[in-house]
mmCIF file of C-alpha atoms and ligand atoms in Angstrom:
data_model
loop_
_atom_site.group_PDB
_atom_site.id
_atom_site.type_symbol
_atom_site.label_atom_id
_atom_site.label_comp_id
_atom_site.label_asym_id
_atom_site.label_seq_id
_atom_site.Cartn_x
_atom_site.Cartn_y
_atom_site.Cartn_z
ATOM 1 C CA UNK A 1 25.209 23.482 -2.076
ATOM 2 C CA UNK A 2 28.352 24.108 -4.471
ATOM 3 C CA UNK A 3 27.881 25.294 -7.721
ATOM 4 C CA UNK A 4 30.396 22.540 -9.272
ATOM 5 C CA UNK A 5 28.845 19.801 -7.540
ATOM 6 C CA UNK A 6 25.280 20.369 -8.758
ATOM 7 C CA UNK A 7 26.921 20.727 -12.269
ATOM 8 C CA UNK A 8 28.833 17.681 -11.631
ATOM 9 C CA UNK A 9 25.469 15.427 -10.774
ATOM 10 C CA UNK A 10 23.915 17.316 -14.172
ATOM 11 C CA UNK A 11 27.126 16.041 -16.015
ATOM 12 C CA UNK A 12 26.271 12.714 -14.281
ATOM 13 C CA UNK A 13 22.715 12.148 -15.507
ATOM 14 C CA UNK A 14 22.445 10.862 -18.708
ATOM 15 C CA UNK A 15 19.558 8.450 -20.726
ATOM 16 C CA UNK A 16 20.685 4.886 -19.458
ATOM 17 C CA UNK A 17 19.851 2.479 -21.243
ATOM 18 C CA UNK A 18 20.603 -0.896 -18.759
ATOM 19 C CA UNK A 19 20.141 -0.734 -15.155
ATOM 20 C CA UNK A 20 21.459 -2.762 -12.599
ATOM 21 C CA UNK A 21 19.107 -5.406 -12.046
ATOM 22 C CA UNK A 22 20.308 -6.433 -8.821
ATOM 23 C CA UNK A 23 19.903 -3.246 -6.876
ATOM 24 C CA UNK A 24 17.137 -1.413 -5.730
ATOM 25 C CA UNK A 25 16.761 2.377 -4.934
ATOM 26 C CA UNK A 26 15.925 2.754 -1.073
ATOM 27 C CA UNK A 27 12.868 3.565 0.188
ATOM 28 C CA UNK A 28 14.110 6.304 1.339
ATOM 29 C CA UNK A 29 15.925 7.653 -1.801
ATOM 30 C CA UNK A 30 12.674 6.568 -3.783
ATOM 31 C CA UNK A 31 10.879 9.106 -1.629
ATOM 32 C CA UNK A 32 13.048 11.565 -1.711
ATOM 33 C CA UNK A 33 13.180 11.542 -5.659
ATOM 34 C CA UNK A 34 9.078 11.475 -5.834
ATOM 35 C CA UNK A 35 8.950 14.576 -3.417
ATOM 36 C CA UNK A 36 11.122 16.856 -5.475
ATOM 37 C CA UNK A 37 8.566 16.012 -8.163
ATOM 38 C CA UNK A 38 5.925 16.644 -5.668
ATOM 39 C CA UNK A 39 7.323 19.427 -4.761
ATOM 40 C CA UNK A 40 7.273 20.790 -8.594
ATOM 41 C CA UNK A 41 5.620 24.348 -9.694
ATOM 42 C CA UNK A 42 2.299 23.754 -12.157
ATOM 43 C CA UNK A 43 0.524 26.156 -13.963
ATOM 44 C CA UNK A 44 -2.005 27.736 -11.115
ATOM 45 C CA UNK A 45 -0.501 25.128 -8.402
ATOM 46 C CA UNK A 46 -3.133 22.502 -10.479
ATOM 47 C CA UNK A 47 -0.380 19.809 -9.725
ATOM 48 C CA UNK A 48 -1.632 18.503 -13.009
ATOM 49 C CA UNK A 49 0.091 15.063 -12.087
ATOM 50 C CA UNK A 50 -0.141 11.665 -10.328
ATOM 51 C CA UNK A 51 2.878 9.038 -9.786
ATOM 52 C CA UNK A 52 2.355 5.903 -10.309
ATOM 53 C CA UNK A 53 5.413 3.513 -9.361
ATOM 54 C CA UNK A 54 6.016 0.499 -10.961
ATOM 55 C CA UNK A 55 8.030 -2.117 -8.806
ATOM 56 C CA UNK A 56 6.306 -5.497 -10.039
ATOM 57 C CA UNK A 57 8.636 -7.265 -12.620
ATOM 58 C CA UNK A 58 5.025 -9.360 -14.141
ATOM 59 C CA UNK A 59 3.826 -5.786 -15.159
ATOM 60 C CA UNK A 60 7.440 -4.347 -15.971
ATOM 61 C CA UNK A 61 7.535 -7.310 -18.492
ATOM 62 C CA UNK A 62 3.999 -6.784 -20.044
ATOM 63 C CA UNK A 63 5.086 -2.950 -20.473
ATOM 64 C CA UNK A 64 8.062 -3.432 -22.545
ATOM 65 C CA UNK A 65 6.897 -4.452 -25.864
ATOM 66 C CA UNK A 66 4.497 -1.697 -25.661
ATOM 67 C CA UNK A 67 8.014 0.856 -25.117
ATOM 68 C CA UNK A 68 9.989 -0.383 -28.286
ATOM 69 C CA UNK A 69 11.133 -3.170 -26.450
ATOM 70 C CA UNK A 70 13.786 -0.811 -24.121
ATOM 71 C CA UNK A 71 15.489 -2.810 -21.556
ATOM 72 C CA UNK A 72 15.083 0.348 -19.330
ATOM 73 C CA UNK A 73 11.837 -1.014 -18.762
ATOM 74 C CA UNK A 74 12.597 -4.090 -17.625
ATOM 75 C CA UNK A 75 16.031 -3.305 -15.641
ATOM 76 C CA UNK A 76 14.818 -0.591 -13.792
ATOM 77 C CA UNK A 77 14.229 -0.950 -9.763
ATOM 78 C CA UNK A 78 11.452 1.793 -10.295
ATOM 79 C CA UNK A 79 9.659 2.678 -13.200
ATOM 80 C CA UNK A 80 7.594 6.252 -12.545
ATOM 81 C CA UNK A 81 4.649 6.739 -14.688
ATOM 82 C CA UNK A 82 3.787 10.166 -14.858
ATOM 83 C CA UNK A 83 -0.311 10.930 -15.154
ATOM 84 C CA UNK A 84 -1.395 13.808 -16.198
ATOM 85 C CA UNK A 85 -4.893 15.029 -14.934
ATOM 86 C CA UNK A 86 -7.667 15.685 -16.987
ATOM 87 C CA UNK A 87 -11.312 16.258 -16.673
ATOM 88 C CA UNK A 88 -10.410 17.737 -12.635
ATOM 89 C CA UNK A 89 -9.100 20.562 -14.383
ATOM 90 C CA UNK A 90 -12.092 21.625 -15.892
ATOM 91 C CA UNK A 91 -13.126 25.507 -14.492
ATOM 92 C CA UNK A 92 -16.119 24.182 -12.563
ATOM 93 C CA UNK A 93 -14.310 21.721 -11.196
ATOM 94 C CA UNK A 94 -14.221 20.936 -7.187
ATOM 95 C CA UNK A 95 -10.843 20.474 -7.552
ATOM 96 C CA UNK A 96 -10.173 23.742 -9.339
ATOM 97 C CA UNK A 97 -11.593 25.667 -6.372
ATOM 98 C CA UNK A 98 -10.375 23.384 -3.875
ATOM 99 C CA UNK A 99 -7.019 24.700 -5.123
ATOM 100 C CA UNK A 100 -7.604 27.875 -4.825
ATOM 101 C CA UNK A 101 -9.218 27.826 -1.684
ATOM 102 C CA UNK A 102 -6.201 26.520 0.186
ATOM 103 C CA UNK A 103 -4.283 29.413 -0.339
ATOM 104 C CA UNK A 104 -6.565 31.105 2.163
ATOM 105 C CA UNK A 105 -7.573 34.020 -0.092
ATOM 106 C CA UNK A 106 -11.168 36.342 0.835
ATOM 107 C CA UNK A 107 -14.132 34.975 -1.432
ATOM 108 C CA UNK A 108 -13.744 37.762 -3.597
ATOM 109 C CA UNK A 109 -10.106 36.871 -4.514
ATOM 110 C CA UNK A 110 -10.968 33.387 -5.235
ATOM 111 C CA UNK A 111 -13.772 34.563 -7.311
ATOM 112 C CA UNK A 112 -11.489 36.414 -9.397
ATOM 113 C CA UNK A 113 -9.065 33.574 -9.636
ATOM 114 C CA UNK A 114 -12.070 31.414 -10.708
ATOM 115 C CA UNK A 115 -12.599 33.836 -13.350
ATOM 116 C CA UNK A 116 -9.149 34.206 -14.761
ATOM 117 C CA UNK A 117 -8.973 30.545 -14.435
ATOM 118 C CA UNK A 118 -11.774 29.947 -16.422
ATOM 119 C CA UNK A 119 -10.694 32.604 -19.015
ATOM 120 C CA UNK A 120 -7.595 30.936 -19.091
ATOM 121 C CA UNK A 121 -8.968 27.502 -20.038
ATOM 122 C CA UNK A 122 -11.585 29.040 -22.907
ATOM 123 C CA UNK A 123 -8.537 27.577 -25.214
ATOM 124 C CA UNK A 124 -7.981 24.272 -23.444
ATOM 125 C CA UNK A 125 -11.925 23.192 -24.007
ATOM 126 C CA UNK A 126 -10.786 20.091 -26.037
ATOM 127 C CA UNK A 127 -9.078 17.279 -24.840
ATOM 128 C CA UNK A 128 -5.928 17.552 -27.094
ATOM 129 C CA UNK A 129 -5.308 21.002 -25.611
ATOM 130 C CA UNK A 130 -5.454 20.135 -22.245
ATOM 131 C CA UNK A 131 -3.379 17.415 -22.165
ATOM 132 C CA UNK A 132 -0.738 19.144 -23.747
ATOM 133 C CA UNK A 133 -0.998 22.018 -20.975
ATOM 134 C CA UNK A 134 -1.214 19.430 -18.575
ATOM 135 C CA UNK A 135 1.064 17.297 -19.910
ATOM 136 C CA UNK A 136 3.833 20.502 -19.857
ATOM 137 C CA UNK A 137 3.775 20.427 -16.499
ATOM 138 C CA UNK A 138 4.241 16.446 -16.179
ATOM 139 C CA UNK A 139 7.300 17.248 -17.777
ATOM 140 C CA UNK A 140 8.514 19.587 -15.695
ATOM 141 C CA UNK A 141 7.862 17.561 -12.457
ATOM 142 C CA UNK A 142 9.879 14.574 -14.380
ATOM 143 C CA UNK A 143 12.528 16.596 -15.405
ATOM 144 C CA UNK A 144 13.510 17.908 -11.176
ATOM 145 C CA UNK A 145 13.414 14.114 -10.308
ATOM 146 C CA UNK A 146 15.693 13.222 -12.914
ATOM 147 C CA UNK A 147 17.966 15.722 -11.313
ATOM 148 C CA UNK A 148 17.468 14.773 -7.869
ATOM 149 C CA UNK A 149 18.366 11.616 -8.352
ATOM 150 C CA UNK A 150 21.420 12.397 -10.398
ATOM 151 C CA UNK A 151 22.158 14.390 -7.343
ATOM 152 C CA UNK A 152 21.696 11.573 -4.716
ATOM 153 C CA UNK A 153 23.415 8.807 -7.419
ATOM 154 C CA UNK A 154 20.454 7.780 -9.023
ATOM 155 C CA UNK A 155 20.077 6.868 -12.991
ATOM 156 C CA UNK A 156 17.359 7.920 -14.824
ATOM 157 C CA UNK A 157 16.356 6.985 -18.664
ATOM 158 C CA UNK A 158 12.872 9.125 -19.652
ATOM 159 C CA UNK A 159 11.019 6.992 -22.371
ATOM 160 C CA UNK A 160 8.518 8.306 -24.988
ATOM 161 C CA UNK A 161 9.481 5.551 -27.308
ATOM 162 C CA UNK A 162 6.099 4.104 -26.951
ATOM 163 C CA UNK A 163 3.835 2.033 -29.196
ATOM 164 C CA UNK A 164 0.793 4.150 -28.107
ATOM 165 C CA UNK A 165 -0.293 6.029 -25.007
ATOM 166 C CA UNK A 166 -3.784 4.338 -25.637
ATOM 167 C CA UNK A 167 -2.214 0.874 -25.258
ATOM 168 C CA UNK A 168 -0.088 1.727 -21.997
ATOM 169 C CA UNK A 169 -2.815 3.432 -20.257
ATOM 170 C CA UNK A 170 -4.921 0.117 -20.668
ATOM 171 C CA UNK A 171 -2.048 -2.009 -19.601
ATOM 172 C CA UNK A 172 -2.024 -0.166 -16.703
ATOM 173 C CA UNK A 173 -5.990 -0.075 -16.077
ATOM 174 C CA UNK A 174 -5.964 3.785 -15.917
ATOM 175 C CA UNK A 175 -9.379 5.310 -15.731
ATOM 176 C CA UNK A 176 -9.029 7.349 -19.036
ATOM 177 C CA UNK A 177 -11.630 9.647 -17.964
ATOM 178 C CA UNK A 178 -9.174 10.977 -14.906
ATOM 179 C CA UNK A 179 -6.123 10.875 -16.175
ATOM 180 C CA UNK A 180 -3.610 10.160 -19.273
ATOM 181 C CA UNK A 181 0.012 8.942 -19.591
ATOM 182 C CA UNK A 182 2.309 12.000 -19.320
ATOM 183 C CA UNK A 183 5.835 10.826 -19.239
ATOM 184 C CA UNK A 184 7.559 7.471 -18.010
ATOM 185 C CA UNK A 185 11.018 7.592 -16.030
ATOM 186 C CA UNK A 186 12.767 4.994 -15.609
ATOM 187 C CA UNK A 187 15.211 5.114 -12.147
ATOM 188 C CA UNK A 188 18.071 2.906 -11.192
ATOM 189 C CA UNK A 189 21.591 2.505 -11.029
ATOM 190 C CA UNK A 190 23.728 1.840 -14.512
ATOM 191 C CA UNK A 191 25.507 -1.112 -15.371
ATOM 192 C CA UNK A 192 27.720 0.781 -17.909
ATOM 193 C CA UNK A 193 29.740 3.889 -17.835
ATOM 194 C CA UNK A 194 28.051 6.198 -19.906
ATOM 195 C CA UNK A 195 28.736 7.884 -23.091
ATOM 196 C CA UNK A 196 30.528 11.154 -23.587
ATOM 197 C CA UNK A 197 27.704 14.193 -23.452
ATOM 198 C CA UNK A 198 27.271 15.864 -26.479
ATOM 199 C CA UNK A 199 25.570 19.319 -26.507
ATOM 200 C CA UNK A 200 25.663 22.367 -28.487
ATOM 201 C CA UNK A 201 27.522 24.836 -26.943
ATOM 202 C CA UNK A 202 26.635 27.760 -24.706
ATOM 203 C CA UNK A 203 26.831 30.150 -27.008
ATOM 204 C CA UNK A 204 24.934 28.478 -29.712
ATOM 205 C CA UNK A 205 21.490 28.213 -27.675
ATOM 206 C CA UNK A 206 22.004 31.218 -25.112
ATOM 207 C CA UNK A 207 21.128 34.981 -26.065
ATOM 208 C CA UNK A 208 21.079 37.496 -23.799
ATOM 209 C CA UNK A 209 18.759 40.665 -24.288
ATOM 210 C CA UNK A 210 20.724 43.338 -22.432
HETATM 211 C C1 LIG B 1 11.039 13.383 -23.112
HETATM 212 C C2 LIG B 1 12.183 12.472 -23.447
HETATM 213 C C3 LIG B 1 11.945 11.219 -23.947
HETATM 214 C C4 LIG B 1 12.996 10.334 -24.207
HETATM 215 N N1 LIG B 1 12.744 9.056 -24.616
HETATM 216 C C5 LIG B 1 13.757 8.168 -24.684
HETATM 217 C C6 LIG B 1 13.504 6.797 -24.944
HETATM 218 O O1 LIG B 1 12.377 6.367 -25.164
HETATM 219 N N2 LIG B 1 14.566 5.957 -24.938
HETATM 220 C C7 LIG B 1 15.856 6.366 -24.696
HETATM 221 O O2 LIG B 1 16.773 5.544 -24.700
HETATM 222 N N3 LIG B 1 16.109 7.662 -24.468
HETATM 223 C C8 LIG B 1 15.105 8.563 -24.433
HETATM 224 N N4 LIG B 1 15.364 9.881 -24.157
HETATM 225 C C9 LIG B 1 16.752 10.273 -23.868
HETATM 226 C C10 LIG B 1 17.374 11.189 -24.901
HETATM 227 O O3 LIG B 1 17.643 10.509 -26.081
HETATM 228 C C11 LIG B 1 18.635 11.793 -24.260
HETATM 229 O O4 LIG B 1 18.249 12.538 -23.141
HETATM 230 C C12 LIG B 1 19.420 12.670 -25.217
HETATM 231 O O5 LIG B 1 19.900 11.931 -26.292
HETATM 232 C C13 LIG B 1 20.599 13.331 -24.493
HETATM 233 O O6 LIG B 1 21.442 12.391 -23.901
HETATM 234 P P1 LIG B 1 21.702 12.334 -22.323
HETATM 235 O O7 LIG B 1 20.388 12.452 -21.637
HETATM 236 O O8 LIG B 1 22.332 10.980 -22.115
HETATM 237 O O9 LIG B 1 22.625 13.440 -21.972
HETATM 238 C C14 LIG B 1 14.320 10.771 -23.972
HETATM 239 C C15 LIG B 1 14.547 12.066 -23.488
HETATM 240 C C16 LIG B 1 13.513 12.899 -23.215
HETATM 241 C C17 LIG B 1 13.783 14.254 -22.636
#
């Protein structure tokens, strides 16, 4: 992989804001997009997330009033909403020890994972604390698809202009009690050329501690 080209497809992503309506991200592409996110580090490997894709227009339609009315939303060919997990990641959780136990560790170790685990969490007890940790690592997981796809062609537009994540989560019948609305990504291909980047420069936001 060349250096310039993977700064090329960085200088290529950008927030659209209209998609092509008329074409479609492969299968293929689609799945190659999702498994970078799967592919994603988490905090602990708790893969704190869950991709839902949304490919029906009916439900595309119902969703955009509740995102400021963004015609990302509608013009997309695949609209990835990220989950974030909740009560799973709970110390005494199956899932928690599941987690650890496929990494084929003695008992002992996964004992002492539990317990650092579970020390960990003492500060993530209430709900708006652990969706924020989990939430982090939603964003993280978003953030290497949007650059996959940039790097197979792919737009992207992530959208947290949203009415409320109470009122999406309901559109979307998601059992509240498992999981909660991380991030949504809209993918697809631009109808416009897009504007000229603007970012701070390198030396205003890197310092190096030699
Ligand atoms: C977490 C997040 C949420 C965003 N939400 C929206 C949004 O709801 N609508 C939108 O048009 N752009 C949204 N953006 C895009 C930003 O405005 C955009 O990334 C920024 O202005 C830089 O421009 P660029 O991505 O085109 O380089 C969001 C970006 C991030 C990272």
């Amino acid at each position: 992989m060349k250096k310039e080209e993977i700064l090329k497809a960085f200088n290529f992503r950008h927030a659209c804001k209209i998609f092509d309506e008329n074409r479609k991200i492969s299968k293929e592409d689609l799945n190659f997009i999702l498994e970078t996110g799967r592919l994603s580090p988490s905090s602990f490997g708790m893969e704190h997330w869950k991709f839902l894709v949304v490919q029906n227009q009916e439900l595309k339609e119902k969703l955009k009033p509740l995102c400021w009315g963004q015609s990302q939303i509608t013009t997309c060919s695949d609209l990835v909403i990220i989950l974030s997990k909740n009560s799973v990641l709970k110390a005494d959780s199956d899932y928690v020890k599941s987690i650890f136990e496929r990494r084929e560790l003695s008992k002992e170790q996964i004992e002492q994972y539990l317990k650092v685990y579970s020390n960990f969490m003492k500060d993530k007890e209430n709900k708006k604390d652990l969706y924020s940790w989990a939430r982090a690592q939603c964003y993280i997981a978003g953030g290497n698809m949007m650059s996959s796809a940039s790097m197979i062609g792919v737009d992207s537009c992530p959208i947290e202009g949203i009415e409320s994540k109470e009122a999406i989560e309901s559109a979307l019948n998601i059992d509240v009690n498992k999981f909660d609305l991380a991030l949504i990504i809209a993918f697809g291909y631009r109808v416009n050329p897009q504007s000229q980047k603007k970012r701070l420069n390198f030396e205003e936001i890197v310092e190096i501690i030699e």
